[in-house]
CSV table of N, CA and C in Angstrom, one decimal:
chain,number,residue,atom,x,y,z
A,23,UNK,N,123.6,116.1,95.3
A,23,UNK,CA,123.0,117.1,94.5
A,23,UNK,C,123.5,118.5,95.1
A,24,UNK,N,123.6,119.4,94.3
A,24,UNK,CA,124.4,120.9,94.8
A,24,UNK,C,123.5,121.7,94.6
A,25,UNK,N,123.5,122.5,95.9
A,25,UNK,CA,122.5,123.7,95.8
A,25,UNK,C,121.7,124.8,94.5
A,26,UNK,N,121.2,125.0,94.1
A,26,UNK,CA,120.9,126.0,92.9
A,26,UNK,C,121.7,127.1,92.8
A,27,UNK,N,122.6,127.6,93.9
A,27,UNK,CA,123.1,128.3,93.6
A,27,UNK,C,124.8,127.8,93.4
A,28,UNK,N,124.8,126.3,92.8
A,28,UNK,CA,126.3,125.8,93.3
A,28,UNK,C,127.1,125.6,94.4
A,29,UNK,N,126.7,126.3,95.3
A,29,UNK,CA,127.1,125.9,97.0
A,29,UNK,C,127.0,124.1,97.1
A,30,UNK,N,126.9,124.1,98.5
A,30,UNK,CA,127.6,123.0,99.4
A,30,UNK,C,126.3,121.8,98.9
A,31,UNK,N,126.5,120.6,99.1
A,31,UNK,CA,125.2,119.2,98.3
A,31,UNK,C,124.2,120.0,99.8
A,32,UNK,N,123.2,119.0,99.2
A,32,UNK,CA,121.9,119.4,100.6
A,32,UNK,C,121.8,118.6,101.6
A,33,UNK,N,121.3,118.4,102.5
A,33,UNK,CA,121.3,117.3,103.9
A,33,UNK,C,120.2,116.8,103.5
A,34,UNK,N,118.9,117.3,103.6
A,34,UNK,CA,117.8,116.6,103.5
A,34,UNK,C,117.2,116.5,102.0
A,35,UNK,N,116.7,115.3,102.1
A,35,UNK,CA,116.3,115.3,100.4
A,35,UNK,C,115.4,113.7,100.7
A,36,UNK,N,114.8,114.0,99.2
A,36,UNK,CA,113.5,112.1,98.7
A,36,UNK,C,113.8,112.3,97.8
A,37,UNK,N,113.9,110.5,97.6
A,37,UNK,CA,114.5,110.8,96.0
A,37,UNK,C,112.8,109.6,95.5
A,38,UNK,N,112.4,109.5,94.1
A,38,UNK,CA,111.4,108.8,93.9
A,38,UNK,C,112.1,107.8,92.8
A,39,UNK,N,111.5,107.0,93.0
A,39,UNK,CA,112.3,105.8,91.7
A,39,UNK,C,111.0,105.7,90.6
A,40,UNK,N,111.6,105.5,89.8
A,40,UNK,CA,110.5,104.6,89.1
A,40,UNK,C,111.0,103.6,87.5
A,41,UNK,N,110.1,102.4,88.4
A,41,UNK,CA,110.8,101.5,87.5
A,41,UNK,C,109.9,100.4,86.9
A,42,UNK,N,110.0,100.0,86.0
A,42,UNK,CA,109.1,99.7,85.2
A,42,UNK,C,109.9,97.8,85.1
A,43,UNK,N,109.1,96.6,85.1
A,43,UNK,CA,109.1,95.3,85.1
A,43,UNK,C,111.2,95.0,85.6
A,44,UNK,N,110.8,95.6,86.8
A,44,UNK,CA,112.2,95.3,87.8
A,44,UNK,C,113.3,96.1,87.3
A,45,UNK,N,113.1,96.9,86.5
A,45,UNK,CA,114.2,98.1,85.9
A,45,UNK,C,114.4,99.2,86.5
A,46,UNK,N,115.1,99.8,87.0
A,46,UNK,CA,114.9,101.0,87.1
A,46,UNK,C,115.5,101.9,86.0
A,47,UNK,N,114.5,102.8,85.8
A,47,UNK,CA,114.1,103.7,84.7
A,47,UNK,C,114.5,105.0,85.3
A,48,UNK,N,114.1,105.8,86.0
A,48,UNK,CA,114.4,107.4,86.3
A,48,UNK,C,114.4,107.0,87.8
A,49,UNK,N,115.1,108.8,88.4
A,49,UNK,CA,114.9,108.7,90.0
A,49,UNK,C,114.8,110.3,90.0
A,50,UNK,N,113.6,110.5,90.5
A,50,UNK,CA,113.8,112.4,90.9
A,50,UNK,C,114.1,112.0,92.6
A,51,UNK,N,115.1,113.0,92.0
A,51,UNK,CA,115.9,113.5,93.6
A,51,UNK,C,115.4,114.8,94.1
A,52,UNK,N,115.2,114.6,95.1
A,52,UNK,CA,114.7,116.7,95.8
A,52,UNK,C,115.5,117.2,97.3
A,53,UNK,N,115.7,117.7,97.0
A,53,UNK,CA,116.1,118.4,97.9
A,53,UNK,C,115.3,119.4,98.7
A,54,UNK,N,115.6,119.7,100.1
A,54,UNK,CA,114.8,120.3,101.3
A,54,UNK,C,115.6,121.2,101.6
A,55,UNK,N,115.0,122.2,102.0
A,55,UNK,CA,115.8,123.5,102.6
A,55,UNK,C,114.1,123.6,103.7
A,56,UNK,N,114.4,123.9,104.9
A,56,UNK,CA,113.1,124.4,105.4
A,56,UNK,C,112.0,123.5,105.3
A,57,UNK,N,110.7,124.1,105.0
A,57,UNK,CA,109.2,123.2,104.0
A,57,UNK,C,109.5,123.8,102.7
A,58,UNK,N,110.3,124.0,102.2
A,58,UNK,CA,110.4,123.8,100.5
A,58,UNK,C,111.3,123.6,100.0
A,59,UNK,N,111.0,123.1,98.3
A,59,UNK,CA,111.7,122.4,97.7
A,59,UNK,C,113.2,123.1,97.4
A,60,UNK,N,114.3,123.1,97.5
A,60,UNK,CA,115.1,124.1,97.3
A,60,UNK,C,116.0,123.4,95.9
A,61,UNK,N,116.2,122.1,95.6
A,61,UNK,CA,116.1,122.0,94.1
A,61,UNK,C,115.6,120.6,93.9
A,62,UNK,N,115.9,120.1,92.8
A,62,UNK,CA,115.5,118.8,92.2
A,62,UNK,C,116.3,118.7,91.2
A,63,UNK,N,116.3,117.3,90.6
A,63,UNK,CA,117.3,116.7,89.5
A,63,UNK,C,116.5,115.3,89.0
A,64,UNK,N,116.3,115.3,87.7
A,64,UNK,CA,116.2,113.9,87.1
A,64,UNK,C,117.2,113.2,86.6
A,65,UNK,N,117.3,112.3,86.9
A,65,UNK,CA,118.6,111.3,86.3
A,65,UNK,C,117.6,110.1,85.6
A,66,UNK,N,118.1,110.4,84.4
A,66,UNK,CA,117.8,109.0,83.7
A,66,UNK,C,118.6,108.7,82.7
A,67,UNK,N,120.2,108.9,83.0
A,67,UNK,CA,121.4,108.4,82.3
A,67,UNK,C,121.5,106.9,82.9
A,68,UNK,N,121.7,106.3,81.9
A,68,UNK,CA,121.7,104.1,82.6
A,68,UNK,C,123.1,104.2,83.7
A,69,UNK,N,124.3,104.7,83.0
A,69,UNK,CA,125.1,104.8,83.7
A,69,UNK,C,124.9,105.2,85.4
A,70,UNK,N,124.4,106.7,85.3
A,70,UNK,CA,124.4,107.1,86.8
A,70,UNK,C,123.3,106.3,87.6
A,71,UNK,N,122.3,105.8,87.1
A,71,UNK,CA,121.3,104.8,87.5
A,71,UNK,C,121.9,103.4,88.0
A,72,UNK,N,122.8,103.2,87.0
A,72,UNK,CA,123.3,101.7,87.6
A,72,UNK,C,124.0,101.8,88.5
A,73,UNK,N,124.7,103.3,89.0
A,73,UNK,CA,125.4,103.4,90.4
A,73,UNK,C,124.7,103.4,91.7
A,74,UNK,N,123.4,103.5,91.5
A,74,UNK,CA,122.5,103.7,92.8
A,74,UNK,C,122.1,102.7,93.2
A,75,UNK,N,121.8,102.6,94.5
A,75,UNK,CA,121.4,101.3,95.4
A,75,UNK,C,120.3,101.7,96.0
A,76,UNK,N,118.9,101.5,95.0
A,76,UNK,CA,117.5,101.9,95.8
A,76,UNK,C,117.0,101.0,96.5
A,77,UNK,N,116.3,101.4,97.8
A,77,UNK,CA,115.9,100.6,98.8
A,77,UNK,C,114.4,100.8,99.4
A,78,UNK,N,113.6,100.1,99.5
A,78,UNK,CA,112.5,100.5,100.2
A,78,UNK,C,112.3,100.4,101.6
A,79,UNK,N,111.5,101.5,102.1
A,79,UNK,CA,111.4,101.7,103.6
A,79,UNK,C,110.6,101.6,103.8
A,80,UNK,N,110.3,100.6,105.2
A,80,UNK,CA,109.3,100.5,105.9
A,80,UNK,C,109.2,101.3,107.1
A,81,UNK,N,108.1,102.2,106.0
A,81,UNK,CA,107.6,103.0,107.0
A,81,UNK,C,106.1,102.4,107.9
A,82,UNK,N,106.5,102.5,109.4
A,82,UNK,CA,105.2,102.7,110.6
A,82,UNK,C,103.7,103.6,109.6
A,83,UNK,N,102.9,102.7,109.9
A,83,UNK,CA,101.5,103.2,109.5
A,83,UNK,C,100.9,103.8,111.2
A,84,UNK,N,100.0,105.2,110.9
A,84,UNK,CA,99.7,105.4,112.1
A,84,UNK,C,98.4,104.2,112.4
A,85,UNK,N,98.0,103.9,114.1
A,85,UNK,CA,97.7,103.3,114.2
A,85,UNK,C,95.6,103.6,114.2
C-alpha cells in the first residue's frame, strides 16, 4: 500500500479479512504512521484477493 501522498509503501499496517462460508470476500488494509491511521484500502477485486495468503495469529491472552 503507498502512502496518501504516493511516496514510499508503509512498514506498519492490519489488514482485516472477511470471509463469509470459507471465502474470502474483502480485506481492509491500514496503514500506521505514529498512533494514526495514515491510509487504508479495500480490496474486493477476486483477482487481487486470490493473490493473498491470510493467516491467523495466535495472539498471548494477558494472564
Amino acid at each position: 500500500m503507498r502512502s496518501a501522498d504516493g511516496g514510499e509503501p508503509r512498514e506498519r499496517g492490519a489488514d482485516l479479512v472477511v470471509a463469509r462460508r470459507a471465502r474470502l470476500r474483502h480485506v481492509l488494509r491500514v496503514a500506521v504512521e505514529g498512533d494514526r491511521v495514515a491510509a487504508y484500502e479495500v480490496v474486493a477485486d477476486p483477482v487481487r484477493l486470490r493473490g493473498l495468503e491470510p493467516a491467523v495469529l495466535d495472539v498471548p491472552t494477558a494472564a
